[in-house]
């Protein structure tokens, strides 16, 4: 076939294809136009998933009647004029393509009354054919109605999903814009029913409630300068410091998470963008706080000098390039990490949890917890009559009274030394580091950002062989011994692994590992990585393998089948499965820590309890275990006072 110029109509449809992929793309372009026009209220109506009708009504500055026709011409725009402007885009639109594209594949009616004008005007463009501009009674602002989208393009229609799915796409998109512009009131109707609205209060938190619901929103904490009036329209930029991107928004606490990455939203200068690198920065900020397969919820607003951005990479403008990608990445990572560590502070126990009969008044039936006293050297009996371990008195300097100090002294003679808890430490293979507790200041799991320090606690005793009760600033604290130990071991092992000081412990008897062929392949692939974290494994005959050494932390804790299962699980976790910036090793060490940590049901001597708390104080992410569960909770003095009707 000879080369020929395509008719204008076909060329327009081809070009439109880049911008308008589905109804949601139209919604996006129209909403962006409304926001660029300074709207404070945006109303979106959908019918038939947007294929029958999309109408976007705004109260922005409007379009002059004599410019209506121009608005539909490709590459006609009021937003940039020079090449220089293209270098510093401050609006969502700038390509002048949207109205031209949409009207090439649908019937579009635009009615507008410019701010200050007495009367409005209206124009209809159908499949590229421009009708006359006629005067129209219209409120201030602009209303664009799109009917019969793709009705002349069966090829495109064929690729669309059900109408409900298409409606869903549009709504997800509106939610994103609502989060980027908390100061704008959004309302959306589908098939005549209201499906979404925000108040336009200017508070991002209010939008989070509208989008994710109150219970999720309450689990989110502000990041960066969101507390500042950055809750203002994200698109407005108060001359940002060119070297420091401003970061604001909200992120979920480590205790709340989603199973997919779909809950990460990024806005750069008010533009919703998809960015793998920003997603990665956020996930990495949860390093060692969220388990693999769990993902945070985040709304991140970035404000930076438009000069540092290229937004002109994609016709739909959903991808951007950062001039200084590393810097932006670091700023996001740091801001999110700081917020997560800082505000993942000790969860307060609400008094209702503590209301009777959990804490019996003195003289009543014996609860599982007995306050520290000489009498407590008798084995107390738990409420259900079971014998529970004695909370042996703590030593002199910690005991509340002199008498008890004497008892404590006498008792502590036979008490196991603090190190017995950290069993693997005592029997480390020759030449390896002994007693490798994390020294204060040693590189810890999050050397990226220093978190807050854990409050100093004074140990009071152990309850139910599971919790260590302590006195601390402003209240009573309870530490979950398993969660705390897990966190301590993880940070210690990660520090050792990073400094290559990890200790392996030779097994007295090497353990034969019966492996299925696929499992054996995995283990063989990971032999070197396993060795780096302390597992010495070698082939043993045709089928089996032999474990000769395990990480010292794990020594004596797992054997036989459970050791085999752990190794198989570690080797089977592929690098992709690890998230939050975890390496394979870190992910593996978290699993080892979980297996090695003491469980509930083990009684701890006073020395062991104190050692546990001391080491937890040294952990940089002391608030939660590797799975994101809290390590400690607090009952504040004021809550206690309320409970006792002291105020
Ligand atoms: P772009 O947004 O890239 O400039 P569009 O095709 O989306 O291109 O719009 C063309 C022009 O029409 C815009 O530059 C703007 O001047 C005007 N316009 C479109 N929609 C609106 C609106 N809702 N309110 C005011 N002006 C609008
Ligand atoms: Mg536009």
XYZ file of C-alpha atoms and ligand atoms in Angstrom:
675
model
C 0.000 0.000 0.000
C 1.308 3.423 -0.905
C 2.091 5.903 1.840
C -0.720 8.378 2.346
C -1.641 10.979 4.936
C -4.347 9.704 7.219
C -7.558 11.667 7.239
C -7.694 14.173 10.099
C -10.445 12.230 11.831
C -8.441 9.018 12.020
C -5.280 10.809 13.095
C -7.246 12.461 15.886
C -8.581 9.137 17.092
C -5.103 7.646 17.127
C -3.788 10.571 19.125
C -6.772 10.378 21.468
C -5.903 6.775 22.238
C -2.798 7.902 24.082
C -4.740 10.126 26.429
C -8.078 8.376 26.717
C -7.801 4.731 27.510
C -10.983 4.262 29.492
C -13.706 6.336 31.176
C -11.471 6.963 34.163
C -8.950 8.701 31.898
C -11.638 11.163 30.886
C -12.594 11.742 34.506
C -8.952 12.364 35.275
C -8.484 14.970 32.557
C -11.689 16.793 33.401
C -11.011 16.836 37.131
C -7.491 18.100 36.487
C -8.912 20.910 34.403
C -11.318 21.796 37.203
C -8.500 21.858 39.753
C -6.298 23.929 37.452
C -9.182 26.384 37.196
C -9.048 26.868 40.966
C -12.292 25.066 41.752
C -13.289 24.657 45.394
C -16.005 22.196 44.501
C -15.938 19.412 41.913
C -18.941 17.277 41.113
C -18.614 14.121 39.014
C -21.586 12.206 37.595
C -21.214 8.816 35.959
C -23.714 6.734 34.054
C -23.122 3.324 32.551
C -19.673 3.191 34.074
C -18.905 6.487 32.327
C -19.602 5.126 28.845
C -23.065 6.621 28.664
C -22.263 9.811 30.508
C -19.506 11.562 32.391
C -20.232 15.041 33.692
C -17.776 17.124 35.651
C -19.013 20.408 37.091
C -16.702 22.883 38.797
C -16.917 26.370 40.278
C -13.549 27.468 38.920
C -12.652 30.522 36.898
C -14.465 29.410 33.739
C -13.663 29.987 30.068
C -14.437 33.141 28.087
C -17.079 32.578 25.407
C -14.686 33.574 22.639
C -12.147 30.982 23.773
C -14.524 28.053 23.951
C -13.726 26.773 20.503
C -10.029 27.160 21.028
C -10.139 24.953 24.119
C -10.927 21.986 21.840
C -8.007 22.543 19.489
C -5.123 20.160 20.006
C -2.117 21.841 21.659
C -4.188 24.879 22.609
C -3.676 25.678 26.257
C -3.788 28.620 28.648
C -1.266 27.000 30.974
C 2.069 27.395 29.276
C 3.290 29.764 26.635
C 7.029 29.337 26.304
C 9.559 26.568 26.301
C 10.739 27.929 29.615
C 7.281 27.357 31.107
C 7.561 23.721 30.103
C 10.544 23.476 32.413
C 8.527 24.643 35.388
C 5.074 23.170 35.193
C 2.845 24.348 38.016
C -0.464 23.094 36.672
C -1.822 19.603 36.205
C -2.511 20.116 32.521
C -0.163 21.717 29.994
C -0.306 19.628 26.839
C -3.540 21.114 25.546
C -4.666 17.700 24.412
C -7.413 16.541 26.714
C -10.473 18.280 25.338
C -9.305 17.626 21.764
C -8.760 13.952 22.522
C -11.985 13.361 24.405
C -14.043 15.121 21.762
C -12.475 12.927 19.074
C -13.952 9.817 20.648
C -17.219 11.060 22.179
C -19.808 13.810 22.120
C -18.705 16.607 24.415
C -20.747 19.585 25.565
C -18.922 22.287 27.450
C -20.816 25.076 29.189
C -18.958 27.770 31.037
C -19.336 31.182 32.576
C -16.156 33.032 33.193
C -15.643 34.709 36.533
C -17.136 38.203 36.236
C -19.058 37.489 33.018
C -22.815 38.149 33.006
C -23.761 35.201 30.885
C -22.271 31.892 29.952
C -21.787 30.084 26.658
C -21.959 26.547 25.437
C -20.464 24.439 22.675
C -20.864 20.854 21.526
C -18.164 18.897 19.709
C -19.016 15.453 18.392
C -16.331 13.108 17.116
C -14.245 16.126 16.185
C -17.104 18.055 14.523
C -17.398 21.454 16.197
C -20.849 22.955 16.624
C -21.709 26.630 17.135
C -21.008 28.556 20.338
C -24.335 29.596 21.804
C -25.147 31.721 24.856
C -26.275 29.672 27.797
C -27.452 30.366 31.306
C -24.734 28.753 33.386
C -23.484 29.220 36.930
C -19.971 30.455 37.362
C -17.532 27.739 36.477
C -17.464 25.032 33.905
C -19.468 21.948 33.202
C -18.285 19.329 30.733
C -20.600 16.528 29.660
C -19.215 13.556 27.747
C -21.695 11.158 26.136
C -21.240 7.977 24.117
C -17.555 7.534 24.866
C -15.929 5.169 22.329
C -19.308 4.479 20.746
C -17.672 4.780 17.333
C -14.697 2.647 18.386
C -15.814 -0.934 18.962
C -12.163 -1.988 19.161
C -11.672 0.139 22.257
C -14.977 -0.826 23.832
C -14.039 -4.473 23.535
C -11.143 -3.977 25.941
C -13.167 -2.363 28.667
C -14.288 -4.283 31.690
C -17.775 -4.362 33.116
C -19.459 -1.071 33.836
C -19.124 -1.646 37.544
C -15.378 -2.121 37.153
C -15.080 1.025 35.066
C -17.064 2.963 37.667
C -14.677 1.585 40.258
C -11.672 2.883 38.326
C -13.164 6.353 38.176
C -14.006 6.359 41.859
C -10.515 5.190 42.877
C -9.170 8.032 40.840
C -11.450 10.600 42.447
C -10.407 9.356 45.862
C -6.817 10.007 44.910
C -7.543 13.564 43.811
C -9.603 14.124 46.937
C -6.582 13.117 49.016
C -4.311 15.424 47.044
C -6.740 18.336 47.433
C -8.334 18.185 50.872
C -9.453 21.794 50.481
C -11.664 20.925 47.523
C -15.137 19.522 48.023
C -15.629 16.426 45.886
C -18.951 14.808 45.270
C -19.578 11.886 43.009
C -22.746 10.223 41.752
C -23.076 6.989 39.863
C -26.375 6.097 38.188
C -27.899 9.005 40.090
C -26.786 7.838 43.523
C -24.197 9.589 45.619
C -21.211 7.297 45.995
C -18.499 9.501 47.427
C -18.055 12.897 48.909
C -15.550 14.916 50.859
C -16.117 18.052 52.858
C -13.387 20.250 51.468
C -12.426 21.095 55.047
C -8.780 21.297 54.072
C -7.872 18.503 56.458
C -6.309 15.470 54.858
C -7.443 13.399 57.816
C -11.093 14.089 56.927
C -10.465 12.805 53.421
C -8.783 9.683 54.783
C -11.927 8.995 56.763
C -14.028 9.435 53.619
C -11.776 7.172 51.572
C -10.611 4.477 53.969
C -13.084 4.762 56.835
C -12.584 5.990 60.376
C -11.032 2.840 61.801
C -8.245 2.833 59.214
C -7.750 6.591 59.376
C -7.309 6.395 63.125
C -4.433 4.001 62.598
C -2.575 6.557 60.517
C -0.078 9.133 61.629
C 0.952 12.379 59.970
C 4.334 12.601 58.333
C 6.677 15.489 57.731
C 5.132 18.883 57.832
C 1.548 17.850 57.350
C 0.868 19.308 60.736
C 1.756 22.668 59.210
C -0.794 24.245 56.979
C 0.479 21.799 54.366
C -3.028 20.463 54.667
C -3.716 23.339 52.348
C -4.162 22.583 48.680
C -1.237 20.398 47.921
C -0.908 22.057 44.561
C -0.040 25.427 45.990
C 3.623 25.785 46.467
C 5.053 28.258 48.891
C 8.453 28.635 47.284
C 9.823 25.286 48.396
C 13.440 25.096 49.352
C 15.000 23.869 46.136
C 17.259 21.478 47.960
C 14.694 19.958 50.232
C 11.571 18.407 48.903
C 8.783 18.955 51.395
C 7.109 15.751 52.474
C 3.680 15.562 54.049
C 0.794 13.172 54.308
C -0.214 10.219 56.428
C 1.086 6.697 56.856
C -0.243 3.704 58.723
C 1.220 2.582 62.017
C 3.064 -0.715 61.775
C 0.207 -2.388 63.591
C -2.141 -1.804 60.711
C -1.416 -2.958 57.199
C -2.857 -4.267 53.955
C -2.114 -7.377 51.961
C -1.308 -5.462 48.770
C 0.628 -2.406 47.706
C -2.487 -0.737 46.322
C -2.812 1.570 49.273
C 0.180 3.734 48.532
C -0.670 7.114 47.006
C 1.849 9.679 45.883
C 1.258 13.264 44.902
C 3.991 15.410 43.555
C 3.098 19.083 43.495
C -0.536 18.033 43.628
C -0.203 15.556 40.780
C -1.100 11.931 41.411
C 1.779 9.817 40.196
C 2.736 6.180 40.113
C 6.270 5.595 41.201
C 7.992 2.355 41.985
C 10.827 4.207 43.553
C 8.581 6.144 45.949
C 6.684 2.972 46.816
C 9.961 1.352 47.592
C 11.024 4.284 49.770
C 7.861 3.978 51.842
C 8.082 0.222 52.168
C 11.680 0.482 53.191
C 10.735 2.892 55.946
C 8.870 0.019 57.588
C 11.987 -2.071 57.513
C 11.860 -4.678 60.278
C 8.522 -3.326 61.491
C 6.223 -5.074 59.034
C 6.411 -8.681 58.069
C 6.819 -9.762 54.478
C 3.563 -9.758 52.601
C 2.205 -6.898 54.674
C 2.089 -3.445 53.208
C 1.505 -0.033 54.675
C -1.186 2.454 53.772
C 0.317 5.764 52.798
C -0.656 9.104 51.342
C 2.468 11.051 50.563
C 2.480 14.642 49.355
C 5.719 15.879 47.901
C 6.309 19.502 47.143
C 9.384 20.481 45.240
C 10.654 23.012 42.790
C 8.963 22.174 39.478
C 12.285 22.667 37.835
C 13.447 19.435 39.456
C 10.692 17.454 37.773
C 9.923 16.237 34.323
C 6.197 15.657 34.159
C 6.186 15.413 30.406
C 7.156 11.750 30.197
C 3.801 10.188 29.553
C 0.714 11.450 27.695
C -1.466 10.632 30.685
C 1.069 12.442 32.925
C 0.936 9.716 35.573
C 4.657 9.155 35.503
C 7.281 11.711 36.287
C 11.018 11.903 36.456
C 12.912 13.439 39.324
C 16.099 15.258 38.563
C 17.485 14.237 41.943
C 15.821 10.939 42.464
C 18.048 9.773 45.312
C 17.407 12.894 47.313
C 13.657 12.612 46.928
C 13.807 8.952 47.787
C 15.812 9.660 50.927
C 13.508 12.484 52.009
C 10.438 10.266 51.716
C 12.103 7.341 53.376
C 13.339 9.498 56.244
C 10.053 11.304 56.821
C 8.040 8.116 56.840
C 10.528 6.266 59.032
C 10.589 9.119 61.518
C 6.802 9.233 61.723
C 6.473 5.494 62.069
C 9.164 5.111 64.717
C 8.177 8.258 66.569
C 4.485 7.681 66.768
C 4.632 3.932 67.022
C 5.170 4.793 70.662
C 3.930 2.590 73.430
C 0.267 1.903 72.893
C -1.816 3.002 75.835
C -4.041 0.455 77.380
C -7.468 1.877 77.671
C -8.834 1.700 81.183
C -11.801 -0.388 80.119
C -9.358 -3.233 79.559
C -8.367 -2.866 83.151
C -11.753 -2.662 84.735
C -12.628 -5.364 87.248
C -12.436 -8.296 87.379
C -9.086 -8.215 85.622
C -7.346 -6.341 88.400
C -8.869 -7.518 91.606
C -8.782 -5.209 94.586
C -6.325 -6.298 97.255
C -7.947 -8.855 99.535
C -10.106 -10.194 96.755
C -9.378 -13.362 94.862
C -5.811 -13.695 93.790
C -5.234 -12.546 90.252
C -2.484 -13.770 88.054
C -0.417 -10.763 89.050
C 0.830 -10.279 92.564
C 2.467 -7.081 93.482
C 5.995 -7.463 94.635
C 6.221 -8.412 98.278
C 7.842 -10.912 100.571
C 4.734 -13.043 100.319
C 5.192 -13.440 96.636
C 7.955 -15.899 97.207
C 5.166 -18.425 97.648
C 4.110 -19.770 94.362
C 0.953 -17.814 93.660
C -2.021 -19.517 92.221
C -3.651 -18.083 89.163
C -7.319 -17.328 89.016
C -8.063 -20.642 87.407
C -6.272 -22.497 90.158
C -3.213 -23.441 88.145
C 0.118 -23.086 89.775
C 2.095 -20.384 88.125
C 5.723 -19.594 88.359
C 7.019 -17.604 91.238
C 7.870 -14.076 90.466
C 11.055 -14.200 92.467
C 11.930 -10.972 94.201
C 14.164 -8.586 92.474
C 17.442 -7.643 93.998
C 18.098 -5.117 96.683
C 18.560 -1.923 94.906
C 15.357 -2.461 92.978
C 13.162 -3.774 95.720
C 10.727 -1.213 97.041
C 11.366 -1.753 100.781
C 14.231 -2.748 103.042
C 12.629 -5.946 104.287
C 11.998 -7.175 100.877
C 15.509 -6.288 99.969
C 16.744 -8.790 102.505
C 14.482 -11.476 101.205
C 15.536 -10.638 97.713
C 19.136 -10.943 98.629
C 18.663 -14.345 100.119
C 16.658 -15.489 97.159
C 18.845 -14.201 94.420
C 21.635 -16.567 95.369
C 20.245 -19.447 93.460
C 18.764 -17.339 90.708
C 19.975 -18.207 87.240
C 22.327 -15.667 85.792
C 21.021 -13.255 83.262
C 22.914 -14.938 80.496
C 21.106 -18.218 80.852
C 18.296 -16.666 78.914
C 20.580 -15.934 76.035
C 21.571 -19.542 75.912
C 23.356 -19.697 72.581
C 25.750 -17.013 73.753
C 27.540 -19.167 76.252
C 28.591 -21.897 73.870
C 29.796 -20.127 70.855
C 32.298 -21.830 68.623
C 35.863 -20.868 69.389
C 36.981 -17.622 67.893
C 33.495 -16.244 67.610
C 32.253 -13.274 69.488
C 30.822 -14.074 72.849
C 28.120 -12.076 74.523
C 27.357 -10.143 71.433
C 24.526 -8.107 72.864
C 24.030 -4.963 70.937
C 26.234 -2.404 72.525
C 24.604 0.999 72.697
C 25.467 2.845 69.557
C 26.158 -0.293 67.555
C 24.616 -0.237 64.104
C 21.071 -1.326 64.647
C 18.278 -2.316 62.355
C 17.408 1.224 61.510
C 20.547 3.163 61.305
C 18.746 5.267 58.745
C 16.856 7.334 61.235
C 17.321 7.446 64.939
C 14.014 6.802 66.591
C 12.941 7.869 69.997
C 14.451 6.041 72.917
C 12.434 3.711 75.005
C 11.615 5.096 78.445
C 13.771 3.690 81.235
C 11.785 1.075 83.115
C 12.099 -0.439 86.583
C 11.131 -4.082 86.609
C 8.473 -5.120 89.098
C 7.968 -8.727 88.181
C 6.610 -11.268 85.748
C 2.976 -12.113 85.221
C 1.534 -15.292 83.830
C 4.976 -16.302 82.605
C 4.402 -14.041 79.659
C 4.641 -10.400 80.653
C 7.137 -8.313 82.521
C 5.536 -5.565 84.550
C 7.486 -2.387 85.025
C 7.233 1.053 86.428
C 8.165 3.802 84.023
C 7.638 7.474 83.435
C 4.011 8.261 83.999
C 2.673 4.799 84.479
C 2.858 1.058 84.518
C 4.258 -0.787 81.540
C 3.789 -4.360 80.468
C 6.284 -5.988 78.175
C 5.418 -9.068 76.152
C 8.441 -11.267 76.757
C 8.291 -13.149 73.476
C 7.789 -10.067 71.330
C 10.508 -8.184 73.188
C 13.001 -11.011 72.966
C 12.274 -11.430 69.281
C 13.018 -7.759 68.666
C 16.222 -7.901 70.720
C 17.507 -10.998 68.956
C 16.655 -9.634 65.539
C 18.540 -6.404 66.048
C 21.464 -8.205 67.545
C 21.666 -10.680 64.692
C 21.271 -8.016 62.050
C 24.029 -5.959 63.645
C 26.270 -9.012 63.775
C 25.443 -9.997 60.245
C 26.217 -6.490 58.996
C 29.534 -6.415 60.771
C 30.110 -10.032 59.743
C 30.444 -10.964 63.374
C 27.582 -13.417 63.285
C 28.260 -16.437 65.438
C 27.642 -19.955 64.234
C 27.311 -22.774 66.714
C 28.400 -26.261 65.747
C 25.732 -28.811 66.510
C 26.845 -31.601 68.805
C 25.236 -34.009 66.428
C 24.803 -32.841 62.851
C 21.165 -32.991 61.818
C 20.225 -34.853 58.654
C 17.678 -32.929 56.609
C 15.269 -34.988 54.573
C 14.376 -32.800 51.650
C 12.067 -33.080 48.687
C 13.918 -32.437 45.403
C 12.545 -28.888 45.052
C 13.440 -28.096 48.645
C 16.912 -29.432 48.135
C 17.316 -27.189 45.091
C 16.293 -24.169 47.126
C 18.649 -25.005 49.945
C 21.510 -25.584 47.529
C 20.856 -22.255 45.861
C 20.992 -20.540 49.214
C 23.900 -22.416 50.786
C 26.121 -19.354 50.741
C 23.431 -16.994 52.028
C 22.517 -19.462 54.738
C 26.148 -19.702 55.705
C 26.383 -15.934 56.040
C 23.711 -15.995 58.697
C 25.166 -18.967 60.538
C 23.774 -22.144 58.976
C 26.438 -24.611 57.859
C 24.781 -27.081 55.561
C 26.398 -29.600 53.275
C 25.262 -32.310 50.885
C 24.841 -35.729 52.447
C 24.555 -38.562 50.030
C 22.320 -38.310 47.004
C 19.138 -37.152 48.629
C 19.678 -35.575 52.011
C 21.685 -32.705 53.393
C 23.350 -32.249 56.707
C 23.138 -29.239 58.993
C 26.388 -28.926 60.925
C 25.965 -25.515 62.524
C 23.193 -23.053 63.229
C 23.234 -19.368 64.221
C 24.392 -19.233 67.833
C 21.175 -17.524 68.798
C 19.285 -20.585 67.697
C 21.533 -23.143 69.364
C 19.686 -25.653 71.492
C 16.334 -24.166 70.519
C 15.386 -26.150 67.431
C 16.268 -29.607 66.316
C 15.141 -32.369 64.018
C 12.009 -31.706 62.044
C 11.513 -28.134 63.233
C 15.059 -27.225 62.260
C 14.493 -28.807 58.863
C 11.246 -26.884 58.441
C 12.876 -23.587 59.309
C 15.733 -24.118 56.855
C 13.297 -25.084 54.115
C 11.213 -21.989 54.828
C 14.273 -19.732 54.769
C 15.608 -21.208 51.551
C 12.187 -21.142 49.937
C 11.620 -17.417 50.534
C 12.653 -15.760 47.322
C 14.117 -12.308 47.307
C 10.945 -10.811 45.862
C 8.862 -12.066 48.729
C 10.830 -9.933 51.122
C 9.400 -6.444 51.227
C 10.000 -3.188 53.059
C 13.484 -3.120 51.668
C 14.403 -6.248 53.546
C 17.153 -8.318 52.088
C 16.840 -12.060 52.016
C 19.161 -12.251 55.014
C 17.178 -9.800 57.087
C 13.977 -11.583 56.305
C 15.595 -14.879 57.230
C 16.989 -13.475 60.458
C 13.527 -12.283 61.449
C 12.344 -15.854 61.115
C 15.282 -17.127 63.109
C 14.633 -14.524 65.811
C 11.035 -15.617 66.064
C 12.062 -19.253 66.498
C 14.839 -18.468 68.950
C 12.941 -16.045 71.168
C 11.634 -17.326 74.448
C 7.963 -18.104 74.418
C 5.226 -17.233 76.789
C 5.097 -19.831 79.528
C 8.719 -19.541 80.520
C 9.368 -18.073 83.904
C 12.177 -15.579 84.096
C 14.363 -14.786 87.030
C 14.464 -11.169 88.186
C 17.898 -10.805 86.650
C 16.622 -12.166 83.383
C 13.681 -9.819 83.464
C 15.934 -6.829 84.053
C 18.339 -7.953 81.365
C 15.449 -8.262 78.944
C 14.281 -4.731 79.651
C 17.807 -3.357 79.506
C 18.348 -4.903 76.112
C 14.974 -3.808 74.838
C 15.907 -0.267 75.812
C 18.885 -0.614 73.517
C 16.806 -1.710 70.538
C 16.177 0.969 67.997
C 12.720 -0.212 67.004
C 11.797 -1.326 70.488
C 8.061 -0.745 70.031
C 7.276 -3.806 68.015
C 8.446 -7.294 67.213
C 9.423 -8.339 63.693
C 5.764 -8.979 62.934
C 4.640 -5.522 63.940
C 3.001 -6.632 67.177
C 3.658 -4.320 70.098
C 6.369 -5.277 72.553
C 5.010 -3.159 75.341
C 1.847 -1.436 76.469
C 1.335 1.200 79.089
C -1.291 2.063 81.650
C -0.796 5.711 82.400
C -0.965 7.157 85.883
C -3.821 9.365 84.853
C -5.748 6.323 83.651
C -5.049 4.676 86.993
C -6.245 7.748 88.812
C -9.419 7.707 86.811
C -9.934 4.055 87.587
C -9.625 4.718 91.300
C -11.874 7.758 91.101
C -9.086 9.988 92.232
C -10.114 12.443 89.582
P -4.633 21.566 29.145
O -5.335 21.283 30.421
O -3.446 20.717 28.938
O -4.335 23.010 28.971
P -7.113 20.785 27.928
O -7.448 20.270 26.579
O -7.440 19.924 29.082
O -5.580 21.159 27.941
O -7.854 22.153 28.127
C -7.607 23.223 27.210
C -7.841 24.556 27.862
O -9.219 24.720 28.161
C -7.147 24.734 29.182
O -5.815 25.213 29.001
C -8.032 25.749 29.898
O -7.679 27.055 29.552
C -9.400 25.468 29.349
N -10.195 24.652 30.267
C -10.458 23.331 30.137
N -11.237 22.917 31.147
C -11.470 23.976 31.952
C -12.196 24.195 33.152
N -12.850 23.198 33.771
N -12.206 25.440 33.694
C -11.549 26.450 33.096
N -10.832 26.300 31.960
C -10.794 25.088 31.379
Mg -6.273 19.537 30.839
